[in-house]
Amino acid sequence: MSTPHSIDSQSRHDSAGTGTFVPSTTQARASQTGAAVQMRGIQHRFGTVPVIEDVALDIAAGELVALLGPSGCGKSTLLRILAGLQVQSEGEVHIGGQRVDGLAPRQRGVGIVFQNYALFPHMTVAANVAYGLEANGVARRDAAHKALQMLEMVRMEAFAKRYPRELSGGQQQRVALARTLAVEPRILLLDEPFAALDKNLRLDMQIEIRRLQRELNITTVMVTHDQEEAMSMADRVAVLNRGRLEQYDSAVAIYDQPATPFVATFVGTANLLPVTLRVHGSQCLANFDDGAVLAVAQPGPWRDAGAALLAVRPEQWAWQLPQPGASARQLLATVQLAMPIGPTLVVDLQTDAGQTVKISVPRAEGADLRPGLRVALDFKSGARVRTFKAAQPSNAGV
Ligand SMILES: Nc1ncnc2c1ncn2[C@@H]1O[C@H](COP(=O)(O)OP(=O)(O)OP(=O)(O)O)[C@@H](O)[C@H]1O
């Protein structure tokens, strides 16, 4: 497939450097380089209510970053600030090395795909895609030609003459994407782009958008509250909570080394267990309320012993039947519920101290884990559980 998307940095801005958006109509190049983004010291208040608190984000050219967080955490507001749809209370936004505060979205060179696609219902698919080009002064014939190229790129050329109402949700989204990309934005912004799609179609579109994003090398920022979506698609994930950036890292680092208890529980599943940490030489021991003691296999140095929260992923637990001869230090628990989920068995247990613990084991290894069974829990060999100081729930791991 040819890549009809051309980005000519000379064509995008007028020579006076005013940032006016002037799309190229030249034939495609194999790839473009998206613009880097810096957001510095961003704060935003609606009235007196703070919704973004001192967020700093550096996004590399060509990177796909997901803004992830629960409803109301401020991710759409942050996206709108980047787009120029919302003026922040404080802070700076830079795109491609240029400070863009005060510039409108088109002047910033951002293209946005909204959740509802916002296609014009009375225009054909081709006319929808050509619309932005014509509005930017591209001659009608050139715009029609480019629109067709864009539709080829999203594999929708066969639907050029249809109206949006004659398309499925996924098809409408491809058209919306073609329309946005037609004007060659430097940054692509996606606001919950898959929310209206059913699960299978969502996966197809996630793959499709990732393919296009890589092919065009366009810097992309995507808002989502779906952690799997963020983790599978993004180069880096920015986890937001109550307007604060809790962690900004690769999906693997966020899963393996969550920076805060919030991240540990919001991204993937984690048991948060209050313990007292005691350090013995190079070893750190977690003391549970009921007297159980487990060794935390994690390299030191251990600066902060004392009251702590452990974040333990379900797959980091090992279980065995209680050993009668063992010391009283085993973490004993009783199976409450066992749920087969595909090849995995997810088991809810209650410790003797009354804490709930969720573990997951391969189904073949969990046949005995029936409600009422007493087991001894331990961390799997080599499992790197995270530890947080108990007093400050949002601090980094100790
Ligand atoms: N125009 C507005 N006026 C006043 N408050 C607003 C406005 N827009 C958003 N808010 C508030 O700001 C906070 C952040 O909203 P925002 O839409 O950015 O969150 P979000 O993380 O995108 O949530 P969701 O996933 O539900 O869309 C919320 O408490 C919301 O109620």
GROMACS .gro file of C-alpha atoms and ligand atoms in nm:
model
  429
    1MET     CA    1   0.000   0.000   0.000
    2SER     CA    2   0.131   0.342  -0.079
    3THR     CA    3   0.133   0.597   0.196
    4PRO     CA    4  -0.065   0.889   0.067
    5HIS     CA    5   0.003   1.096   0.371
    6SER     CA    6   0.268   1.352   0.305
    7ILE     CA    7   0.408   1.588   0.555
    8ASP     CA    8   0.624   1.861   0.428
    9SER     CA    9   0.734   2.075   0.713
   10GLN     CA   10   0.791   2.363   0.472
   11SER     CA   11   0.436   2.338   0.351
   12ARG     CA   12   0.281   2.333   0.690
   13HIS     CA   13   0.364   2.677   0.807
   14ASP     CA   14   0.378   2.997   0.616
   15SER     CA   15   0.716   3.147   0.561
   16ALA     CA   16   0.641   3.429   0.801
   17GLY     CA   17   0.637   3.167   1.073
   18THR     CA   18   0.300   3.273   1.207
   19GLY     CA   19   0.203   2.911   1.255
   20THR     CA   20  -0.076   2.932   0.998
   21PHE     CA   21  -0.168   2.583   0.891
   22VAL     CA   22  -0.119   2.526   0.521
   23PRO     CA   23  -0.154   2.163   0.414
   24SER     CA   24   0.060   2.010   0.148
   25THR     CA   25  -0.108   1.867  -0.162
   26THR     CA   26   0.204   1.698  -0.286
   27GLN     CA   27   0.225   1.326  -0.343
   28ALA     CA   28   0.295   1.107  -0.048
   29ARG     CA   29   0.624   1.044   0.121
   30ALA     CA   30   0.696   0.723   0.300
   31SER     CA   31   0.683   0.875   0.643
   32GLN     CA   32   0.678   1.192   0.841
   33THR     CA   33   0.819   1.292   1.170
   34GLY     CA   34   0.566   1.413   1.419
   35ALA     CA   35   0.641   1.700   1.650
   36ALA     CA   36   0.766   1.663   2.004
   37VAL     CA   37   0.547   1.801   2.282
   38GLN     CA   38   0.635   1.953   2.616
   39MET     CA   39   0.377   2.044   2.875
   40ARG     CA   40   0.532   2.224   3.171
   41GLY     CA   41   0.383   2.316   3.505
   42ILE     CA   42   0.029   2.276   3.377
   43GLN     CA   43  -0.237   2.369   3.629
   44HIS     CA   44  -0.602   2.417   3.564
   45ARG     CA   45  -0.895   2.530   3.774
   46PHE     CA   46  -1.260   2.544   3.682
   47GLY     CA   47  -1.367   2.837   3.898
   48THR     CA   48  -1.188   2.766   4.221
   49VAL     CA   49  -1.182   2.389   4.174
   50PRO     CA   50  -0.838   2.258   4.076
   51VAL     CA   51  -0.860   1.978   3.818
   52ILE     CA   52  -0.501   1.967   3.686
   53GLU     CA   53  -0.220   2.009   3.938
   54ASP     CA   54   0.131   2.079   3.820
   55VAL     CA   55   0.152   1.827   3.537
   56ALA     CA   56   0.468   1.805   3.328
   57LEU     CA   57   0.480   1.579   3.023
   58ASP     CA   58   0.751   1.538   2.761
   59ILE     CA   59   0.640   1.348   2.453
   60ALA     CA   60   0.897   1.248   2.191
   61ALA     CA   61   0.833   1.299   1.821
   62GLY     CA   62   0.650   0.998   1.680
   63GLU     CA   63   0.558   0.861   2.020
   64LEU     CA   64   0.213   0.731   2.117
   65VAL     CA   65   0.125   0.836   2.470
   66ALA     CA   66  -0.190   0.731   2.651
   67LEU     CA   67  -0.344   0.950   2.921
   68LEU     CA   68  -0.497   0.694   3.154
   69GLY     CA   69  -0.703   0.745   3.465
   70PRO     CA   70  -1.045   0.709   3.624
   71SER     CA   71  -1.342   0.919   3.528
   72GLY     CA   72  -1.299   1.282   3.630
   73CYS     CA   73  -0.921   1.263   3.683
   74GLY     CA   74  -0.863   1.539   3.427
   75LYS     CA   75  -0.738   1.350   3.121
   76SER     CA   76  -0.980   1.513   2.874
   77THR     CA   77  -0.901   1.854   3.020
   78LEU     CA   78  -0.529   1.789   2.970
   79LEU     CA   79  -0.592   1.679   2.610
   80ARG     CA   80  -0.803   1.989   2.547
   81ILE     CA   81  -0.527   2.208   2.688
   82LEU     CA   82  -0.278   2.045   2.452
   83ALA     CA   83  -0.520   2.092   2.163
   84GLY     CA   84  -0.582   2.458   2.240
   85LEU     CA   85  -0.951   2.400   2.313
   86GLN     CA   86  -0.903   2.492   2.677
   87VAL     CA   87  -0.674   2.764   2.807
   88GLN     CA   88  -0.485   2.640   3.113
   89SER     CA   89  -0.473   2.848   3.430
   90GLU     CA   90  -0.094   2.814   3.446
   91GLY     CA   91   0.190   2.649   3.260
   92GLU     CA   92   0.326   2.623   2.909
   93VAL     CA   93   0.263   2.403   2.607
   94HIS     CA   94   0.532   2.359   2.342
   95ILE     CA   95   0.486   2.174   2.015
   96GLY     CA   96   0.782   2.114   1.786
   97GLY     CA   97   0.992   2.344   2.000
   98GLN     CA   98   0.749   2.633   1.961
   99ARG     CA   99   0.543   2.774   2.246
  100VAL     CA  100   0.183   2.744   2.129
  101ASP     CA  101  -0.010   2.902   2.417
  102GLY     CA  102  -0.254   3.145   2.265
  103LEU     CA  103  -0.271   2.955   1.933
  104ALA     CA  104  -0.594   2.792   1.814
  105PRO     CA  105  -0.598   2.415   1.743
  106ARG     CA  106  -0.550   2.459   1.369
  107GLN     CA  107  -0.261   2.694   1.424
  108ARG     CA  108  -0.102   2.435   1.651
  109GLY     CA  109  -0.127   2.171   1.382
  110VAL     CA  110  -0.323   1.928   1.597
  111GLY     CA  111  -0.588   1.696   1.460
  112ILE     CA  112  -0.849   1.552   1.694
  113VAL     CA  113  -1.067   1.243   1.663
  114PHE     CA  114  -1.353   1.253   1.910
  115GLN     CA  115  -1.542   0.962   2.056
  116ASN     CA  116  -1.855   1.035   1.848
  117TYR     CA  117  -1.652   1.088   1.525
  118ALA     CA  118  -1.850   1.408   1.449
  119LEU     CA  119  -1.890   1.335   1.075
  120PHE     CA  120  -2.117   1.564   0.874
  121PRO     CA  121  -2.431   1.353   0.817
  122HIS     CA  122  -2.536   1.530   0.496
  123MET     CA  123  -2.200   1.480   0.324
  124THR     CA  124  -2.064   1.169   0.158
  125VAL     CA  125  -1.762   0.997   0.306
  126ALA     CA  126  -1.537   1.151   0.039
  127ALA     CA  127  -1.681   1.499   0.099
  128ASN     CA  128  -1.630   1.459   0.473
  129VAL     CA  129  -1.262   1.380   0.422
  130ALA     CA  130  -1.214   1.657   0.164
  131TYR     CA  131  -1.389   1.915   0.381
  132GLY     CA  132  -1.094   2.020   0.595
  133LEU     CA  133  -0.867   2.043   0.294
  134GLU     CA  134  -1.107   2.270   0.106
  135ALA     CA  135  -1.157   2.480   0.418
  136ASN     CA  136  -0.781   2.526   0.418
  137GLY     CA  137  -0.787   2.656   0.062
  138VAL     CA  138  -0.693   2.341  -0.127
  139ALA     CA  139  -0.849   2.334  -0.477
  140ARG     CA  140  -1.153   2.108  -0.501
  141ARG     CA  141  -0.992   1.861  -0.744
  142ASP     CA  142  -0.678   1.830  -0.535
  143ALA     CA  143  -0.886   1.789  -0.221
  144ALA     CA  144  -1.093   1.513  -0.382
  145HIS     CA  145  -0.776   1.337  -0.494
  146LYS     CA  146  -0.618   1.359  -0.151
  147ALA     CA  147  -0.942   1.246   0.014
  148LEU     CA  148  -0.937   0.930  -0.195
  149GLN     CA  149  -0.577   0.866  -0.099
  150MET     CA  150  -0.665   0.903   0.266
  151LEU     CA  151  -0.960   0.666   0.230
  152GLU     CA  152  -0.725   0.411   0.070
  153MET     CA  153  -0.498   0.449   0.367
  154VAL     CA  154  -0.774   0.357   0.610
  155ARG     CA  155  -0.909   0.094   0.368
  156MET     CA  156  -1.235   0.277   0.309
  157GLU     CA  157  -1.203   0.375  -0.057
  158ALA     CA  158  -1.493   0.148  -0.154
  159PHE     CA  159  -1.722   0.353   0.070
  160ALA     CA  160  -1.636   0.697  -0.070
  161LYS     CA  161  -1.985   0.767  -0.202
  162ARG     CA  162  -2.176   0.651   0.103
  163TYR     CA  163  -2.318   0.870   0.378
  164PRO     CA  164  -2.211   0.831   0.743
  165ARG     CA  165  -2.549   0.677   0.837
  166GLU     CA  166  -2.473   0.393   0.594
  167LEU     CA  167  -2.157   0.297   0.783
  168SER     CA  168  -2.087   0.091   1.093
  169GLY     CA  169  -1.926   0.252   1.397
  170GLY     CA  170  -1.582   0.119   1.307
  171GLN     CA  171  -1.616   0.240   0.948
  172GLN     CA  172  -1.724   0.584   1.067
  173GLN     CA  173  -1.421   0.596   1.288
  174ARG     CA  174  -1.189   0.516   0.997
  175VAL     CA  175  -1.346   0.800   0.802
  176ALA     CA  176  -1.306   1.036   1.096
  177LEU     CA  177  -0.943   0.933   1.117
  178ALA     CA  178  -0.891   0.987   0.743
  179ARG     CA  179  -1.053   1.329   0.770
  180THR     CA  180  -0.829   1.427   1.059
  181LEU     CA  181  -0.510   1.296   0.899
  182ALA     CA  182  -0.591   1.454   0.560
  183VAL     CA  183  -0.485   1.797   0.681
  184GLU     CA  184  -0.153   1.655   0.798
  185PRO     CA  185  -0.153   1.743   1.165
  186ARG     CA  186   0.174   1.745   1.355
  187ILE     CA  187   0.000   1.585   1.651
  188LEU     CA  188  -0.290   1.341   1.648
  189LEU     CA  189  -0.520   1.355   1.951
  190LEU     CA  190  -0.765   1.075   2.018
  191ASP     CA  191  -1.032   1.123   2.285
  192GLU     CA  192  -1.164   0.782   2.398
  193PRO     CA  193  -1.156   0.671   2.033
  194PHE     CA  194  -1.281   0.319   2.091
  195ALA     CA  195  -1.545   0.378   2.355
  196ALA     CA  196  -1.838   0.334   2.117
  197LEU     CA  197  -1.708   0.014   1.955
  198ASP     CA  198  -1.782  -0.342   2.061
  199LYS     CA  199  -1.495  -0.550   2.194
  200ASN     CA  200  -1.385  -0.730   1.874
  201LEU     CA  201  -1.407  -0.421   1.660
  202ARG     CA  202  -1.222  -0.226   1.926
  203LEU     CA  203  -0.928  -0.462   1.902
  204ASP     CA  204  -0.926  -0.435   1.521
  205MET     CA  205  -0.930  -0.057   1.539
  206GLN     CA  206  -0.661  -0.049   1.806
  207ILE     CA  207  -0.434  -0.250   1.576
  208GLU     CA  208  -0.529  -0.035   1.277
  209ILE     CA  209  -0.461   0.294   1.452
  210ARG     CA  210  -0.132   0.168   1.591
  211ARG     CA  211  -0.032   0.055   1.239
  212LEU     CA  212  -0.114   0.394   1.089
  213GLN     CA  213   0.049   0.581   1.374
  214ARG     CA  214   0.373   0.386   1.329
  215GLU     CA  215   0.361   0.413   0.951
  216LEU     CA  216   0.311   0.789   0.960
  217ASN     CA  217   0.533   0.829   1.263
  218ILE     CA  218   0.285   1.084   1.392
  219THR     CA  219   0.304   1.196   1.753
  220THR     CA  220  -0.019   1.077   1.911
  221VAL     CA  221  -0.186   1.139   2.244
  222MET     CA  222  -0.480   0.920   2.334
  223VAL     CA  223  -0.720   0.957   2.625
  224THR     CA  224  -0.858   0.638   2.769
  225HIS     CA  225  -0.989   0.500   3.094
  226ASP     CA  226  -0.925   0.145   2.969
  227GLN     CA  227  -0.596   0.023   3.112
  228GLU     CA  228  -0.563  -0.268   2.870
  229GLU     CA  229  -0.602  -0.032   2.577
  230ALA     CA  230  -0.342   0.206   2.715
  231MET     CA  231  -0.100  -0.071   2.803
  232SER     CA  232  -0.126  -0.252   2.471
  233MET     CA  233  -0.110   0.050   2.240
  234ALA     CA  234   0.105   0.317   2.399
  235ASP     CA  235   0.481   0.364   2.397
  236ARG     CA  236   0.436   0.539   2.730
  237VAL     CA  237   0.143   0.572   2.963
  238ALA     CA  238   0.071   0.878   3.178
  239VAL     CA  239  -0.138   0.766   3.476
  240LEU     CA  240  -0.347   1.050   3.619
  241ASN     CA  241  -0.533   1.058   3.947
  242ARG     CA  242  -0.724   1.359   4.075
  243GLY     CA  243  -0.545   1.592   3.838
  244ARG     CA  244  -0.198   1.469   3.932
  245LEU     CA  245   0.045   1.270   3.721
  246GLU     CA  246   0.115   0.962   3.932
  247GLN     CA  247   0.350   0.789   3.688
  248TYR     CA  248   0.472   0.836   3.333
  249ASP     CA  249   0.651   0.534   3.196
  250SER     CA  250   0.639   0.236   2.962
  251ALA     CA  251   0.355  -0.010   3.011
  252VAL     CA  252   0.593  -0.277   3.139
  253ALA     CA  253   0.753  -0.045   3.394
  254ILE     CA  254   0.413   0.072   3.514
  255TYR     CA  255   0.297  -0.285   3.564
  256ASP     CA  256   0.618  -0.416   3.719
  257GLN     CA  257   0.717  -0.110   3.918
  258PRO     CA  258   0.411   0.096   3.999
  259ALA     CA  259   0.522   0.422   4.158
  260THR     CA  260   0.226   0.455   4.394
  261PRO     CA  261  -0.041   0.234   4.551
  262PHE     CA  262  -0.295   0.403   4.322
  263VAL     CA  263  -0.104   0.296   4.010
  264ALA     CA  264  -0.058  -0.055   4.150
  265THR     CA  265  -0.433  -0.101   4.188
  266PHE     CA  266  -0.556   0.101   3.889
  267VAL     CA  267  -0.325  -0.067   3.638
  268GLY     CA  268  -0.375  -0.440   3.666
  269THR     CA  269  -0.483  -0.597   3.993
  270ALA     CA  270  -0.285  -0.570   4.313
  271ASN     CA  271  -0.350  -0.672   4.671
  272LEU     CA  272  -0.258  -0.387   4.903
  273LEU     CA  273  -0.163  -0.531   5.240
  274PRO     CA  274  -0.060  -0.335   5.550
  275VAL     CA  275   0.254  -0.482   5.708
  276THR     CA  276   0.550  -0.383   5.920
  277LEU     CA  277   0.882  -0.412   5.738
  278ARG     CA  278   1.186  -0.523   5.935
  279VAL     CA  279   1.531  -0.531   5.785
  280HIS     CA  280   1.777  -0.805   5.875
  281GLY     CA  281   2.103  -0.748   5.693
  282SER     CA  282   2.028  -0.781   5.322
  283GLN     CA  283   1.688  -0.933   5.389
  284CYS     CA  284   1.360  -0.754   5.438
  285LEU     CA  285   1.080  -0.928   5.626
  286ALA     CA  286   0.714  -0.834   5.602
  287ASN     CA  287   0.533  -0.885   5.934
  288PHE     CA  288   0.156  -0.930   5.903
  289ASP     CA  289  -0.100  -0.845   6.172
  290ASP     CA  290  -0.162  -1.211   6.258
  291GLY     CA  291   0.208  -1.279   6.326
  292ALA     CA  292   0.289  -1.423   5.982
  293VAL     CA  293   0.627  -1.326   5.841
  294LEU     CA  294   0.723  -1.342   5.472
  295ALA     CA  295   1.056  -1.251   5.314
  296VAL     CA  296   1.036  -0.980   5.049
  297ALA     CA  297   1.266  -1.078   4.763
  298GLN     CA  298   1.376  -0.738   4.653
  299PRO     CA  299   1.717  -0.580   4.633
  300GLY     CA  300   1.788  -0.319   4.899
  301PRO     CA  301   1.913  -0.094   5.029
  302TRP     CA  302   1.617  -0.074   5.263
  303ARG     CA  303   1.597   0.282   5.379
  304ASP     CA  304   1.254   0.281   5.531
  305ALA     CA  305   1.153  -0.002   5.754
  306GLY     CA  306   0.837   0.030   5.960
  307ALA     CA  307   0.470   0.052   5.869
  308ALA     CA  308   0.426  -0.014   5.498
  309LEU     CA  309   0.183  -0.123   5.230
  310LEU     CA  310   0.273  -0.419   5.014
  311ALA     CA  311   0.139  -0.428   4.659
  312VAL     CA  312   0.129  -0.789   4.544
  313ARG     CA  313  -0.002  -0.894   4.202
  314PRO     CA  314  -0.225  -1.207   4.202
  315GLU     CA  315   0.028  -1.399   3.995
  316GLN     CA  316   0.305  -1.323   4.246
  317TRP     CA  317   0.155  -1.553   4.509
  318ALA     CA  318   0.244  -1.916   4.566
  319TRP     CA  319   0.030  -2.146   4.780
  320GLN     CA  320   0.066  -2.478   4.950
  321LEU     CA  321  -0.121  -2.672   5.215
  322PRO     CA  322  -0.027  -2.553   5.567
  323GLN     CA  323   0.275  -2.736   5.703
  324PRO     CA  324   0.188  -2.874   6.049
  325GLY     CA  325   0.548  -2.878   6.165
  326ALA     CA  326   0.625  -2.530   6.039
  327SER     CA  327   0.665  -2.232   6.265
  328ALA     CA  328   0.361  -2.015   6.328
  329ARG     CA  329   0.491  -1.768   6.077
  330GLN     CA  330   0.304  -1.893   5.770
  331LEU     CA  331   0.047  -1.661   5.618
  332LEU     CA  332  -0.262  -1.875   5.657
  333ALA     CA  333  -0.578  -1.812   5.458
  334THR     CA  334  -0.904  -1.979   5.362
  335VAL     CA  335  -1.037  -2.004   5.005
  336GLN     CA  336  -1.361  -1.809   4.963
  337LEU     CA  337  -1.423  -1.833   4.590
  338ALA     CA  338  -1.245  -1.975   4.284
  339MET     CA  339  -1.328  -1.838   3.939
  340PRO     CA  340  -1.197  -1.997   3.619
  341ILE     CA  341  -1.109  -1.722   3.370
  342GLY     CA  342  -0.981  -1.886   3.052
  343PRO     CA  343  -0.663  -2.076   3.136
  344THR     CA  344  -0.634  -1.908   3.477
  345LEU     CA  345  -0.801  -1.967   3.810
  346VAL     CA  346  -0.857  -1.649   4.012
  347VAL     CA  347  -0.902  -1.730   4.378
  348ASP     CA  348  -1.031  -1.506   4.656
  349LEU     CA  349  -0.897  -1.590   5.000
  350GLN     CA  350  -0.930  -1.448   5.347
  351THR     CA  351  -0.628  -1.443   5.573
  352ASP     CA  352  -0.662  -1.533   5.940
  353ALA     CA  353  -0.621  -1.160   6.011
  354GLY     CA  354  -0.932  -1.095   5.799
  355GLN     CA  355  -0.760  -0.948   5.493
  356THR     CA  356  -0.882  -1.037   5.146
  357VAL     CA  357  -0.617  -1.166   4.906
  358LYS     CA  358  -0.665  -1.244   4.539
  359ILE     CA  359  -0.430  -1.492   4.377
  360SER     CA  360  -0.417  -1.635   4.025
  361VAL     CA  361  -0.279  -1.973   3.929
  362PRO     CA  362  -0.283  -2.182   3.610
  363ARG     CA  363  -0.611  -2.375   3.616
  364ALA     CA  364  -0.430  -2.708   3.600
  365GLU     CA  365  -0.252  -2.627   3.927
  366GLY     CA  366  -0.557  -2.507   4.115
  367ALA     CA  367  -0.792  -2.805   4.106
  368ASP     CA  368  -0.781  -2.836   4.487
  369LEU     CA  369  -0.851  -2.469   4.556
  370ARG     CA  370  -1.214  -2.507   4.658
  371PRO     CA  371  -1.402  -2.284   4.904
  372GLY     CA  372  -1.314  -2.373   5.262
  373LEU     CA  373  -0.964  -2.505   5.186
  374ARG     CA  374  -0.694  -2.378   5.425
  375VAL     CA  375  -0.369  -2.281   5.257
  376ALA     CA  376  -0.039  -2.114   5.341
  377LEU     CA  377   0.049  -1.822   5.113
  378ASP     CA  378   0.396  -1.702   5.022
  379PHE     CA  379   0.551  -1.485   4.756
  380LYS     CA  380   0.663  -1.678   4.451
  381SER     CA  381   1.034  -1.724   4.429
  382GLY     CA  382   1.182  -1.410   4.272
  383ALA     CA  383   0.854  -1.217   4.284
  384ARG     CA  384   0.938  -0.849   4.325
  385VAL     CA  385   0.652  -0.717   4.530
  386ARG     CA  386   0.634  -0.341   4.572
  387THR     CA  387   0.649  -0.176   4.910
  388PHE     CA  388   0.520   0.170   4.997
  389LYS     CA  389   0.548   0.370   5.314
  390ALA     CA  390   0.213   0.338   5.485
  391ALA     CA  391   0.190   0.693   5.614
  392GLN     CA  392   0.192   0.856   5.270
  393PRO     CA  393  -0.022   0.656   5.029
  394SER     CA  394   0.104   0.842   4.720
  395ASN     CA  395   0.478   0.821   4.769
  396ALA     CA  396   0.730   0.618   4.576
  397GLY     CA  397   0.829   0.265   4.673
  398VAL     CA  398   1.069   0.237   4.963
  399LIG     N1  399  -1.632   2.299   3.169
  399LIG     C1  400  -1.618   2.254   3.293
  399LIG     N2  401  -1.660   2.327   3.398
  399LIG     C2  402  -1.645   2.285   3.526
  399LIG     N3  403  -1.589   2.167   3.558
  399LIG     C3  404  -1.547   2.088   3.458
  399LIG     C4  405  -1.559   2.126   3.321
  399LIG     N4  406  -1.508   2.028   3.245
  399LIG     C5  407  -1.466   1.932   3.329
  399LIG     N5  408  -1.489   1.967   3.457
  399LIG     C6  409  -1.453   1.891   3.578
  399LIG     O1  410  -1.313   1.872   3.575
  399LIG     C7  411  -1.279   1.742   3.620
  399LIG     C8  412  -1.197   1.672   3.514
  399LIG     O2  413  -1.280   1.649   3.401
  399LIG     P1  414  -1.227   1.571   3.272
  399LIG     O3  415  -1.338   1.570   3.171
  399LIG     O4  416  -1.098   1.628   3.231
  399LIG     O5  417  -1.204   1.427   3.332
  399LIG     P2  418  -1.179   1.289   3.257
  399LIG     O6  419  -1.070   1.224   3.329
  399LIG     O7  420  -1.161   1.312   3.112
  399LIG     O8  421  -1.315   1.214   3.285
  399LIG     P3  422  -1.403   1.116   3.192
  399LIG     O9  423  -1.322   0.991   3.175
  399LIG    O10  424  -1.525   1.094   3.275
  399LIG    O11  425  -1.429   1.190   3.064
  399LIG     C9  426  -1.409   1.673   3.653
  399LIG    O12  427  -1.430   1.683   3.791
  399LIG    C10  428  -1.513   1.751   3.577
  399LIG    O13  429  -1.636   1.748   3.642
   0.00000   0.00000   0.00000
